[in-house]
Amino acid sequence: MTALPFPLAPEPDRAAAETGRKLFAGPVDFVKGVVAMSGLPPADRPEICFAGRSNVGKSTLINALTGRKALARASNTPGRTQEINYFALGDRLYLVDLPGYGYANAPLPKVQAWQALLKQYLSGRATLRRAFVLIDARHGVKPVDAEIMGLLDSAAVTFQVVLTKADKVKDREREAVLAQVRQALAKHPAAFPELVLTSAEKNEGLATLRSIIAGLA
Ligand SMILES: Nc1nc2c(ncn2[C@@H]2O[C@H](COP(=O)(O)OP(=O)(O)O)[C@@H](O)[C@H]2O)c(=O)[nH]1
Ligand SMILES: [Mg+2]
Protein backbone atom coordinates (compact mmCIF):
# COMPACT_ATOMS: atom_id res chain seq x y z
CA MET A 1 0.00 0.00 0.00
CA THR A 2 1.33 3.44 -0.84
CA ALA A 3 1.46 5.92 2.01
CA LEU A 4 -1.19 8.61 1.98
CA PRO A 5 0.38 11.86 0.84
CA PHE A 6 -0.06 14.78 3.23
CA PRO A 7 -1.37 12.85 6.24
CA LEU A 8 -2.68 14.66 9.29
CA ALA A 9 0.11 15.51 11.72
CA PRO A 10 0.22 12.99 14.56
CA GLU A 11 -0.85 14.11 18.00
CA PRO A 12 2.15 15.21 20.04
CA ASP A 13 3.48 12.92 22.76
CA ARG A 14 3.20 14.19 26.33
CA ALA A 15 6.55 15.97 26.39
CA ALA A 16 5.95 17.74 23.05
CA ALA A 17 2.44 18.74 24.08
CA GLU A 18 3.81 20.17 27.30
CA THR A 19 6.49 22.16 25.45
CA GLY A 20 3.80 23.62 23.20
CA ARG A 21 1.47 24.36 26.08
CA LYS A 22 4.22 26.17 27.98
CA LEU A 23 5.25 28.33 25.05
CA PHE A 24 1.70 29.58 24.53
CA ALA A 25 0.87 29.88 28.23
CA GLY A 26 3.73 32.34 28.68
CA PRO A 27 3.61 36.04 27.85
CA VAL A 28 2.22 36.96 24.43
CA ASP A 29 2.46 40.59 23.44
CA PHE A 30 1.44 42.60 20.42
CA VAL A 31 4.68 44.19 19.19
CA LYS A 32 3.72 46.30 16.19
CA GLY A 33 1.93 46.52 12.87
CA VAL A 34 4.27 46.81 9.92
CA VAL A 35 3.51 48.41 6.55
CA ALA A 36 7.00 48.36 5.00
CA MET A 37 10.07 46.16 5.20
CA SER A 38 11.90 48.98 6.98
CA GLY A 39 9.45 48.63 9.86
CA LEU A 40 10.19 44.99 10.63
CA PRO A 41 11.56 44.34 14.11
CA PRO A 42 15.19 43.14 14.27
CA ALA A 43 15.51 39.57 12.98
CA ASP A 44 16.83 38.36 16.33
CA ARG A 45 14.69 35.24 16.85
CA PRO A 46 12.84 32.64 14.83
CA GLU A 47 9.42 33.54 13.50
CA ILE A 48 6.44 31.83 11.96
CA CYS A 49 3.62 33.45 10.02
CA PHE A 50 -0.08 32.82 9.51
CA ALA A 51 -1.65 33.49 6.13
CA GLY A 52 -5.18 32.95 4.89
CA ARG A 53 -8.18 34.37 3.12
CA SER A 54 -10.16 36.92 5.05
CA ASN A 55 -12.71 35.19 7.27
CA VAL A 56 -10.85 31.86 7.29
CA GLY A 57 -10.61 32.06 11.08
CA LYS A 58 -7.09 33.43 11.49
CA SER A 59 -7.78 35.82 14.36
CA THR A 60 -9.91 33.23 16.11
CA LEU A 61 -7.17 30.62 15.80
CA ILE A 62 -4.46 32.95 17.12
CA ASN A 63 -6.68 33.85 20.06
CA ALA A 64 -7.47 30.18 20.74
CA LEU A 65 -3.81 29.12 20.54
CA THR A 66 -2.77 31.81 22.97
CA GLY A 67 -5.86 31.59 25.17
CA ARG A 68 -6.26 35.36 24.83
CA LYS A 69 -9.72 36.27 23.70
CA ALA A 70 -9.02 39.56 21.99
CA LEU A 71 -5.34 39.46 21.13
CA ALA A 72 -5.60 39.23 17.35
CA ARG A 73 -8.83 41.19 17.11
CA ALA A 74 -7.15 44.06 18.96
CA SER A 75 -4.76 44.51 16.08
CA ASN A 76 -7.42 43.98 13.47
CA THR A 77 -9.35 47.20 13.69
CA PRO A 78 -10.23 48.74 10.31
CA GLY A 79 -7.23 50.40 8.75
CA ARG A 80 -4.83 47.97 10.33
CA THR A 81 -5.95 45.01 8.30
CA GLN A 82 -3.30 45.59 5.64
CA GLU A 83 -0.49 45.47 8.16
CA ILE A 84 1.82 42.64 9.05
CA ASN A 85 1.17 42.23 12.76
CA TYR A 86 3.94 41.02 15.04
CA PHE A 87 3.31 39.19 18.30
CA ALA A 88 6.09 38.06 20.63
CA LEU A 89 5.87 34.77 22.50
CA GLY A 90 8.16 35.68 25.35
CA ASP A 91 11.55 36.26 23.74
CA ARG A 92 11.54 32.89 21.97
CA LEU A 93 9.49 33.45 18.85
CA TYR A 94 7.63 35.97 16.75
CA LEU A 95 4.18 35.01 15.59
CA VAL A 96 3.35 37.03 12.50
CA ASP A 97 -0.21 37.65 11.39
CA LEU A 98 -0.28 38.46 7.67
CA PRO A 99 -3.15 40.50 6.23
CA GLY A 100 -6.10 38.40 5.05
CA TYR A 101 -6.28 38.09 1.28
CA GLY A 102 -9.12 37.64 -1.16
CA TYR A 103 -11.27 40.62 -0.27
CA ALA A 104 -13.81 40.78 -3.08
CA ASN A 105 -13.88 44.57 -3.37
CA ALA A 106 -10.35 45.60 -2.49
CA PRO A 107 -9.07 48.31 -4.84
CA LEU A 108 -6.35 47.09 -7.19
CA PRO A 109 -3.57 49.48 -6.04
CA LYS A 110 -4.13 48.27 -2.48
CA VAL A 111 -3.97 44.64 -3.55
CA GLN A 112 -0.78 45.30 -5.51
CA ALA A 113 0.87 47.16 -2.64
CA TRP A 114 0.01 44.30 -0.32
CA GLN A 115 1.31 41.68 -2.75
CA ALA A 116 4.57 43.58 -3.13
CA LEU A 117 5.07 43.80 0.64
CA LEU A 118 4.16 40.14 1.06
CA LYS A 119 6.65 39.10 -1.61
CA GLN A 120 9.40 41.16 0.01
CA TYR A 121 8.55 39.77 3.41
CA LEU A 122 8.43 36.14 2.34
CA SER A 123 11.63 36.23 0.34
CA GLY A 124 13.56 38.62 2.57
CA ARG A 125 13.06 37.39 6.10
CA ALA A 126 15.87 35.00 6.95
CA THR A 127 14.45 34.09 10.36
CA LEU A 128 11.08 32.96 8.94
CA ARG A 129 10.92 29.26 9.81
CA ARG A 130 7.57 28.27 8.40
CA ALA A 131 4.37 29.76 7.04
CA PHE A 132 1.05 28.31 8.14
CA VAL A 133 -1.54 28.64 5.40
CA LEU A 134 -5.06 28.49 6.80
CA ILE A 135 -7.71 26.80 4.69
CA ASP A 136 -11.40 26.63 5.57
CA ALA A 137 -12.32 22.96 6.03
CA ARG A 138 -15.59 23.60 4.20
CA HIS A 139 -14.05 25.19 1.13
CA GLY A 140 -10.63 23.67 0.44
CA VAL A 141 -7.89 25.37 -1.60
CA LYS A 142 -9.19 28.28 -3.68
CA PRO A 143 -7.29 30.01 -6.52
CA VAL A 144 -6.12 32.84 -4.21
CA ASP A 145 -4.71 30.24 -1.80
CA ALA A 146 -2.87 28.54 -4.66
CA GLU A 147 -1.40 31.94 -5.57
CA ILE A 148 0.03 32.41 -2.08
CA MET A 149 1.38 28.87 -2.18
CA GLY A 150 3.11 29.71 -5.46
CA LEU A 151 4.69 32.75 -3.81
CA LEU A 152 5.91 30.55 -0.97
CA ASP A 153 7.37 28.06 -3.46
CA SER A 154 9.26 30.89 -5.19
CA ALA A 155 10.54 32.22 -1.89
CA ALA A 156 11.44 28.67 -0.78
CA VAL A 157 9.52 29.15 2.45
CA THR A 158 8.15 25.87 3.77
CA PHE A 159 4.44 26.14 4.38
CA GLN A 160 2.06 23.93 6.32
CA VAL A 161 -1.67 23.85 5.73
CA VAL A 162 -3.93 24.28 8.73
CA LEU A 163 -7.59 23.50 8.13
CA THR A 164 -9.93 25.66 10.18
CA LYS A 165 -13.54 25.29 11.36
CA ALA A 166 -13.42 21.48 11.36
CA ASP A 167 -16.54 21.51 13.55
CA LYS A 168 -18.54 22.88 10.63
CA VAL A 169 -18.12 19.85 8.37
CA LYS A 170 -19.41 16.30 8.55
CA ASP A 171 -17.00 13.37 8.16
CA ARG A 172 -17.75 12.71 4.49
CA GLU A 173 -17.45 16.32 3.47
CA ARG A 174 -14.21 16.61 5.43
CA GLU A 175 -12.68 13.67 3.59
CA ALA A 176 -13.62 15.20 0.25
CA VAL A 177 -12.04 18.53 1.18
CA LEU A 178 -8.91 16.80 2.50
CA ALA A 179 -8.59 14.97 -0.82
CA GLN A 180 -8.89 18.26 -2.71
CA VAL A 181 -6.27 19.89 -0.46
CA ARG A 182 -3.86 16.97 -0.89
CA GLN A 183 -4.22 17.11 -4.63
CA ALA A 184 -3.61 20.87 -4.65
CA LEU A 185 -0.54 20.55 -2.41
CA ALA A 186 1.07 17.95 -4.64
CA LYS A 187 1.89 20.80 -7.05
CA HIS A 188 3.78 22.79 -4.44
CA PRO A 189 7.37 21.87 -3.64
CA ALA A 190 7.38 24.09 -0.52
CA ALA A 191 4.41 22.28 1.05
CA PHE A 192 5.22 20.61 4.36
CA PRO A 193 4.07 16.99 4.17
CA GLU A 194 1.62 17.05 7.09
CA LEU A 195 -1.70 18.84 7.59
CA VAL A 196 -3.30 20.07 10.78
CA LEU A 197 -7.06 19.92 11.23
CA THR A 198 -8.34 22.44 13.76
CA SER A 199 -11.46 23.79 15.35
CA ALA A 200 -11.07 26.81 17.59
CA GLU A 201 -14.67 26.23 18.58
CA LYS A 202 -14.10 22.64 19.75
CA ASN A 203 -10.48 23.08 20.82
CA GLU A 204 -9.46 20.50 18.23
CA GLY A 205 -5.92 20.28 16.86
CA LEU A 206 -4.70 23.18 18.99
CA ALA A 207 -2.31 21.14 21.13
CA THR A 208 -0.89 19.63 17.96
CA LEU A 209 -0.37 23.04 16.36
CA ARG A 210 1.14 24.49 19.54
CA SER A 211 3.68 21.68 19.72
CA ILE A 212 4.56 21.99 16.02
CA ILE A 213 5.18 25.72 16.50
CA ALA A 214 7.17 25.12 19.70
CA GLY A 215 9.34 22.73 17.71
CA LEU A 216 10.29 25.64 15.44
CA ALA A 217 11.16 28.06 18.27
N1 LIG B 1 -17.66 27.17 14.02
C1 LIG B 1 -16.48 27.78 13.97
N2 LIG B 1 -16.40 29.07 13.59
C2 LIG B 1 -15.18 29.66 13.53
C3 LIG B 1 -13.99 28.95 13.86
N3 LIG B 1 -12.96 29.79 13.68
C4 LIG B 1 -13.48 30.98 13.29
N4 LIG B 1 -14.81 30.90 13.20
C5 LIG B 1 -15.73 32.00 12.79
O1 LIG B 1 -15.39 32.46 11.50
C6 LIG B 1 -15.58 33.88 11.38
C7 LIG B 1 -14.30 34.54 10.90
O2 LIG B 1 -13.28 34.37 11.89
P1 LIG B 1 -12.05 35.38 12.04
O3 LIG B 1 -11.15 34.78 13.05
O4 LIG B 1 -12.49 36.77 12.26
O5 LIG B 1 -11.41 35.27 10.58
P2 LIG B 1 -10.16 36.07 9.96
O6 LIG B 1 -10.74 37.09 9.04
O7 LIG B 1 -9.41 35.03 9.19
O8 LIG B 1 -9.35 36.65 11.07
C8 LIG B 1 -16.01 34.35 12.77
O9 LIG B 1 -17.41 34.48 12.78
C9 LIG B 1 -15.56 33.22 13.69
O10 LIG B 1 -16.36 33.11 14.85
C10 LIG B 1 -14.11 27.57 14.25
O11 LIG B 1 -13.14 26.84 14.53
N5 LIG B 1 -15.38 27.05 14.28
MG1 LIG C 1 -8.77 38.58 11.37
mmCIF file of C-alpha atoms and ligand atoms in Angstrom:
data_model
loop_
_atom_site.group_PDB
_atom_site.id
_atom_site.type_symbol
_atom_site.label_atom_id
_atom_site.label_comp_id
_atom_site.label_asym_id
_atom_site.label_seq_id
_atom_site.Cartn_x
_atom_site.Cartn_y
_atom_site.Cartn_z
ATOM 1 C CA MET A 1 0.000 0.000 0.000
ATOM 2 C CA THR A 2 1.330 3.436 -0.837
ATOM 3 C CA ALA A 3 1.462 5.916 2.012
ATOM 4 C CA LEU A 4 -1.193 8.608 1.984
ATOM 5 C CA PRO A 5 0.378 11.864 0.837
ATOM 6 C CA PHE A 6 -0.056 14.780 3.230
ATOM 7 C CA PRO A 7 -1.375 12.845 6.236
ATOM 8 C CA LEU A 8 -2.682 14.662 9.292
ATOM 9 C CA ALA A 9 0.108 15.506 11.724
ATOM 10 C CA PRO A 10 0.220 12.987 14.556
ATOM 11 C CA GLU A 11 -0.850 14.111 17.998
ATOM 12 C CA PRO A 12 2.152 15.209 20.044
ATOM 13 C CA ASP A 13 3.481 12.920 22.760
ATOM 14 C CA ARG A 14 3.201 14.186 26.330
ATOM 15 C CA ALA A 15 6.547 15.969 26.389
ATOM 16 C CA ALA A 16 5.954 17.737 23.050
ATOM 17 C CA ALA A 17 2.443 18.737 24.082
ATOM 18 C CA GLU A 18 3.814 20.175 27.305
ATOM 19 C CA THR A 19 6.485 22.159 25.454
ATOM 20 C CA GLY A 20 3.796 23.622 23.201
ATOM 21 C CA ARG A 21 1.471 24.360 26.078
ATOM 22 C CA LYS A 22 4.215 26.167 27.982
ATOM 23 C CA LEU A 23 5.250 28.326 25.050
ATOM 24 C CA PHE A 24 1.705 29.579 24.527
ATOM 25 C CA ALA A 25 0.872 29.877 28.234
ATOM 26 C CA GLY A 26 3.731 32.343 28.681
ATOM 27 C CA PRO A 27 3.610 36.041 27.849
ATOM 28 C CA VAL A 28 2.222 36.959 24.429
ATOM 29 C CA ASP A 29 2.462 40.591 23.439
ATOM 30 C CA PHE A 30 1.442 42.600 20.419
ATOM 31 C CA VAL A 31 4.682 44.189 19.187
ATOM 32 C CA LYS A 32 3.722 46.296 16.186
ATOM 33 C CA GLY A 33 1.925 46.517 12.872
ATOM 34 C CA VAL A 34 4.269 46.814 9.918
ATOM 35 C CA VAL A 35 3.512 48.407 6.550
ATOM 36 C CA ALA A 36 6.995 48.355 4.997
ATOM 37 C CA MET A 37 10.069 46.158 5.200
ATOM 38 C CA SER A 38 11.896 48.985 6.975
ATOM 39 C CA GLY A 39 9.445 48.628 9.856
ATOM 40 C CA LEU A 40 10.193 44.990 10.625
ATOM 41 C CA PRO A 41 11.564 44.336 14.107
ATOM 42 C CA PRO A 42 15.193 43.143 14.267
ATOM 43 C CA ALA A 43 15.514 39.568 12.979
ATOM 44 C CA ASP A 44 16.830 38.363 16.332
ATOM 45 C CA ARG A 45 14.695 35.244 16.853
ATOM 46 C CA PRO A 46 12.844 32.644 14.830
ATOM 47 C CA GLU A 47 9.415 33.541 13.501
ATOM 48 C CA ILE A 48 6.437 31.833 11.958
ATOM 49 C CA CYS A 49 3.621 33.453 10.019
ATOM 50 C CA PHE A 50 -0.078 32.817 9.505
ATOM 51 C CA ALA A 51 -1.654 33.488 6.131
ATOM 52 C CA GLY A 52 -5.177 32.952 4.887
ATOM 53 C CA ARG A 53 -8.184 34.370 3.117
ATOM 54 C CA SER A 54 -10.165 36.916 5.054
ATOM 55 C CA ASN A 55 -12.711 35.186 7.266
ATOM 56 C CA VAL A 56 -10.852 31.863 7.288
ATOM 57 C CA GLY A 57 -10.610 32.063 11.082
ATOM 58 C CA LYS A 58 -7.088 33.425 11.494
ATOM 59 C CA SER A 59 -7.780 35.822 14.365
ATOM 60 C CA THR A 60 -9.914 33.234 16.113
ATOM 61 C CA LEU A 61 -7.166 30.619 15.805
ATOM 62 C CA ILE A 62 -4.461 32.952 17.123
ATOM 63 C CA ASN A 63 -6.682 33.849 20.064
ATOM 64 C CA ALA A 64 -7.468 30.176 20.743
ATOM 65 C CA LEU A 65 -3.813 29.120 20.536
ATOM 66 C CA THR A 66 -2.766 31.810 22.968
ATOM 67 C CA GLY A 67 -5.862 31.594 25.166
ATOM 68 C CA ARG A 68 -6.256 35.361 24.832
ATOM 69 C CA LYS A 69 -9.724 36.274 23.700
ATOM 70 C CA ALA A 70 -9.019 39.562 21.991
ATOM 71 C CA LEU A 71 -5.337 39.458 21.133
ATOM 72 C CA ALA A 72 -5.599 39.228 17.354
ATOM 73 C CA ARG A 73 -8.828 41.192 17.114
ATOM 74 C CA ALA A 74 -7.152 44.062 18.960
ATOM 75 C CA SER A 75 -4.761 44.507 16.083
ATOM 76 C CA ASN A 76 -7.419 43.976 13.472
ATOM 77 C CA THR A 77 -9.350 47.203 13.687
ATOM 78 C CA PRO A 78 -10.231 48.744 10.306
ATOM 79 C CA GLY A 79 -7.234 50.404 8.751
ATOM 80 C CA ARG A 80 -4.830 47.969 10.332
ATOM 81 C CA THR A 81 -5.949 45.008 8.295
ATOM 82 C CA GLN A 82 -3.300 45.595 5.636
ATOM 83 C CA GLU A 83 -0.487 45.473 8.155
ATOM 84 C CA ILE A 84 1.821 42.637 9.046
ATOM 85 C CA ASN A 85 1.168 42.234 12.760
ATOM 86 C CA TYR A 86 3.936 41.023 15.042
ATOM 87 C CA PHE A 87 3.306 39.191 18.297
ATOM 88 C CA ALA A 88 6.090 38.064 20.626
ATOM 89 C CA LEU A 89 5.870 34.770 22.500
ATOM 90 C CA GLY A 90 8.160 35.685 25.350
ATOM 91 C CA ASP A 91 11.546 36.262 23.740
ATOM 92 C CA ARG A 92 11.539 32.889 21.971
ATOM 93 C CA LEU A 93 9.492 33.453 18.848
ATOM 94 C CA TYR A 94 7.628 35.974 16.748
ATOM 95 C CA LEU A 95 4.184 35.012 15.595
ATOM 96 C CA VAL A 96 3.353 37.027 12.501
ATOM 97 C CA ASP A 97 -0.209 37.648 11.390
ATOM 98 C CA LEU A 98 -0.281 38.462 7.675
ATOM 99 C CA PRO A 99 -3.153 40.495 6.229
ATOM 100 C CA GLY A 100 -6.096 38.402 5.047
ATOM 101 C CA TYR A 101 -6.280 38.094 1.278
ATOM 102 C CA GLY A 102 -9.117 37.639 -1.162
ATOM 103 C CA TYR A 103 -11.266 40.620 -0.270
ATOM 104 C CA ALA A 104 -13.812 40.784 -3.081
ATOM 105 C CA ASN A 105 -13.881 44.567 -3.370
ATOM 106 C CA ALA A 106 -10.353 45.601 -2.485
ATOM 107 C CA PRO A 107 -9.069 48.315 -4.838
ATOM 108 C CA LEU A 108 -6.349 47.093 -7.190
ATOM 109 C CA PRO A 109 -3.573 49.475 -6.038
ATOM 110 C CA LYS A 110 -4.127 48.271 -2.482
ATOM 111 C CA VAL A 111 -3.970 44.644 -3.547
ATOM 112 C CA GLN A 112 -0.779 45.302 -5.515
ATOM 113 C CA ALA A 113 0.869 47.157 -2.639
ATOM 114 C CA TRP A 114 0.007 44.304 -0.315
ATOM 115 C CA GLN A 115 1.308 41.680 -2.748
ATOM 116 C CA ALA A 116 4.570 43.580 -3.129
ATOM 117 C CA LEU A 117 5.066 43.800 0.641
ATOM 118 C CA LEU A 118 4.160 40.139 1.056
ATOM 119 C CA LYS A 119 6.655 39.100 -1.614
ATOM 120 C CA GLN A 120 9.399 41.156 0.007
ATOM 121 C CA TYR A 121 8.548 39.768 3.411
ATOM 122 C CA LEU A 122 8.432 36.135 2.337
ATOM 123 C CA SER A 123 11.626 36.229 0.336
ATOM 124 C CA GLY A 124 13.556 38.620 2.568
ATOM 125 C CA ARG A 125 13.059 37.392 6.103
ATOM 126 C CA ALA A 126 15.874 35.000 6.948
ATOM 127 C CA THR A 127 14.447 34.095 10.361
ATOM 128 C CA LEU A 128 11.083 32.960 8.945
ATOM 129 C CA ARG A 129 10.915 29.256 9.815
ATOM 130 C CA ARG A 130 7.569 28.269 8.396
ATOM 131 C CA ALA A 131 4.371 29.762 7.043
ATOM 132 C CA PHE A 132 1.051 28.313 8.145
ATOM 133 C CA VAL A 133 -1.540 28.636 5.404
ATOM 134 C CA LEU A 134 -5.056 28.489 6.798
ATOM 135 C CA ILE A 135 -7.708 26.804 4.691
ATOM 136 C CA ASP A 136 -11.402 26.633 5.570
ATOM 137 C CA ALA A 137 -12.321 22.964 6.033
ATOM 138 C CA ARG A 138 -15.586 23.602 4.199
ATOM 139 C CA HIS A 139 -14.050 25.194 1.133
ATOM 140 C CA GLY A 140 -10.633 23.668 0.439
ATOM 141 C CA VAL A 141 -7.893 25.367 -1.595
ATOM 142 C CA LYS A 142 -9.186 28.279 -3.683
ATOM 143 C CA PRO A 143 -7.287 30.011 -6.519
ATOM 144 C CA VAL A 144 -6.119 32.837 -4.210
ATOM 145 C CA ASP A 145 -4.711 30.237 -1.799
ATOM 146 C CA ALA A 146 -2.866 28.536 -4.660
ATOM 147 C CA GLU A 147 -1.404 31.943 -5.570
ATOM 148 C CA ILE A 148 0.027 32.410 -2.078
ATOM 149 C CA MET A 149 1.385 28.875 -2.176
ATOM 150 C CA GLY A 150 3.106 29.706 -5.456
ATOM 151 C CA LEU A 151 4.690 32.747 -3.811
ATOM 152 C CA LEU A 152 5.914 30.552 -0.967
ATOM 153 C CA ASP A 153 7.368 28.065 -3.464
ATOM 154 C CA SER A 154 9.263 30.886 -5.195
ATOM 155 C CA ALA A 155 10.539 32.222 -1.891
ATOM 156 C CA ALA A 156 11.443 28.665 -0.778
ATOM 157 C CA VAL A 157 9.525 29.152 2.454
ATOM 158 C CA THR A 158 8.151 25.872 3.774
ATOM 159 C CA PHE A 159 4.439 26.143 4.385
ATOM 160 C CA GLN A 160 2.064 23.926 6.316
ATOM 161 C CA VAL A 161 -1.667 23.848 5.727
ATOM 162 C CA VAL A 162 -3.929 24.277 8.734
ATOM 163 C CA LEU A 163 -7.587 23.499 8.130
ATOM 164 C CA THR A 164 -9.930 25.657 10.182
ATOM 165 C CA LYS A 165 -13.542 25.291 11.363
ATOM 166 C CA ALA A 166 -13.425 21.484 11.357
ATOM 167 C CA ASP A 167 -16.537 21.507 13.550
ATOM 168 C CA LYS A 168 -18.538 22.883 10.633
ATOM 169 C CA VAL A 169 -18.117 19.847 8.367
ATOM 170 C CA LYS A 170 -19.410 16.298 8.554
ATOM 171 C CA ASP A 171 -16.998 13.374 8.159
ATOM 172 C CA ARG A 172 -17.746 12.709 4.492
ATOM 173 C CA GLU A 173 -17.450 16.325 3.472
ATOM 174 C CA ARG A 174 -14.211 16.609 5.430
ATOM 175 C CA GLU A 175 -12.677 13.665 3.585
ATOM 176 C CA ALA A 176 -13.615 15.205 0.249
ATOM 177 C CA VAL A 177 -12.044 18.525 1.181
ATOM 178 C CA LEU A 178 -8.914 16.796 2.504
ATOM 179 C CA ALA A 179 -8.587 14.972 -0.816
ATOM 180 C CA GLN A 180 -8.888 18.265 -2.706
ATOM 181 C CA VAL A 181 -6.273 19.894 -0.460
ATOM 182 C CA ARG A 182 -3.862 16.969 -0.888
ATOM 183 C CA GLN A 183 -4.224 17.114 -4.625
ATOM 184 C CA ALA A 184 -3.607 20.869 -4.651
ATOM 185 C CA LEU A 185 -0.537 20.553 -2.408
ATOM 186 C CA ALA A 186 1.070 17.945 -4.643
ATOM 187 C CA LYS A 187 1.886 20.800 -7.048
ATOM 188 C CA HIS A 188 3.785 22.794 -4.442
ATOM 189 C CA PRO A 189 7.372 21.870 -3.641
ATOM 190 C CA ALA A 190 7.382 24.086 -0.522
ATOM 191 C CA ALA A 191 4.412 22.283 1.049
ATOM 192 C CA PHE A 192 5.220 20.609 4.361
ATOM 193 C CA PRO A 193 4.068 16.987 4.168
ATOM 194 C CA GLU A 194 1.620 17.051 7.087
ATOM 195 C CA LEU A 195 -1.695 18.840 7.590
ATOM 196 C CA VAL A 196 -3.298 20.068 10.783
ATOM 197 C CA LEU A 197 -7.063 19.915 11.232
ATOM 198 C CA THR A 198 -8.337 22.440 13.763
ATOM 199 C CA SER A 199 -11.460 23.792 15.350
ATOM 200 C CA ALA A 200 -11.069 26.806 17.592
ATOM 201 C CA GLU A 201 -14.672 26.231 18.580
ATOM 202 C CA LYS A 202 -14.098 22.645 19.746
ATOM 203 C CA ASN A 203 -10.484 23.079 20.821
ATOM 204 C CA GLU A 204 -9.459 20.501 18.233
ATOM 205 C CA GLY A 205 -5.922 20.284 16.856
ATOM 206 C CA LEU A 206 -4.702 23.182 18.987
ATOM 207 C CA ALA A 207 -2.311 21.145 21.130
ATOM 208 C CA THR A 208 -0.885 19.630 17.955
ATOM 209 C CA LEU A 209 -0.372 23.038 16.363
ATOM 210 C CA ARG A 210 1.142 24.491 19.544
ATOM 211 C CA SER A 211 3.677 21.684 19.722
ATOM 212 C CA ILE A 212 4.560 21.993 16.023
ATOM 213 C CA ILE A 213 5.183 25.717 16.502
ATOM 214 C CA ALA A 214 7.171 25.125 19.704
ATOM 215 C CA GLY A 215 9.341 22.730 17.713
ATOM 216 C CA LEU A 216 10.286 25.642 15.442
ATOM 217 C CA ALA A 217 11.163 28.059 18.265
HETATM 218 N N1 LIG B 1 -17.656 27.165 14.018
HETATM 219 C C1 LIG B 1 -16.478 27.780 13.970
HETATM 220 N N2 LIG B 1 -16.396 29.074 13.594
HETATM 221 C C2 LIG B 1 -15.185 29.657 13.533
HETATM 222 C C3 LIG B 1 -13.994 28.951 13.855
HETATM 223 N N3 LIG B 1 -12.957 29.790 13.682
HETATM 224 C C4 LIG B 1 -13.480 30.977 13.290
HETATM 225 N N4 LIG B 1 -14.812 30.905 13.200
HETATM 226 C C5 LIG B 1 -15.728 32.004 12.794
HETATM 227 O O1 LIG B 1 -15.394 32.458 11.498
HETATM 228 C C6 LIG B 1 -15.579 33.877 11.382
HETATM 229 C C7 LIG B 1 -14.295 34.538 10.903
HETATM 230 O O2 LIG B 1 -13.279 34.369 11.891
HETATM 231 P P1 LIG B 1 -12.045 35.375 12.037
HETATM 232 O O3 LIG B 1 -11.151 34.784 13.050
HETATM 233 O O4 LIG B 1 -12.492 36.769 12.264
HETATM 234 O O5 LIG B 1 -11.411 35.272 10.580
HETATM 235 P P2 LIG B 1 -10.157 36.068 9.956
HETATM 236 O O6 LIG B 1 -10.740 37.092 9.038
HETATM 237 O O7 LIG B 1 -9.411 35.027 9.192
HETATM 238 O O8 LIG B 1 -9.346 36.653 11.071
HETATM 239 C C8 LIG B 1 -16.008 34.347 12.765
HETATM 240 O O9 LIG B 1 -17.405 34.480 12.777
HETATM 241 C C9 LIG B 1 -15.562 33.223 13.688
HETATM 242 O O10 LIG B 1 -16.360 33.108 14.849
HETATM 243 C C10 LIG B 1 -14.106 27.570 14.251
HETATM 244 O O11 LIG B 1 -13.144 26.845 14.526
HETATM 245 N N5 LIG B 1 -15.379 27.053 14.277
HETATM 246 MG MG MG B 2 -8.769 38.575 11.375
#
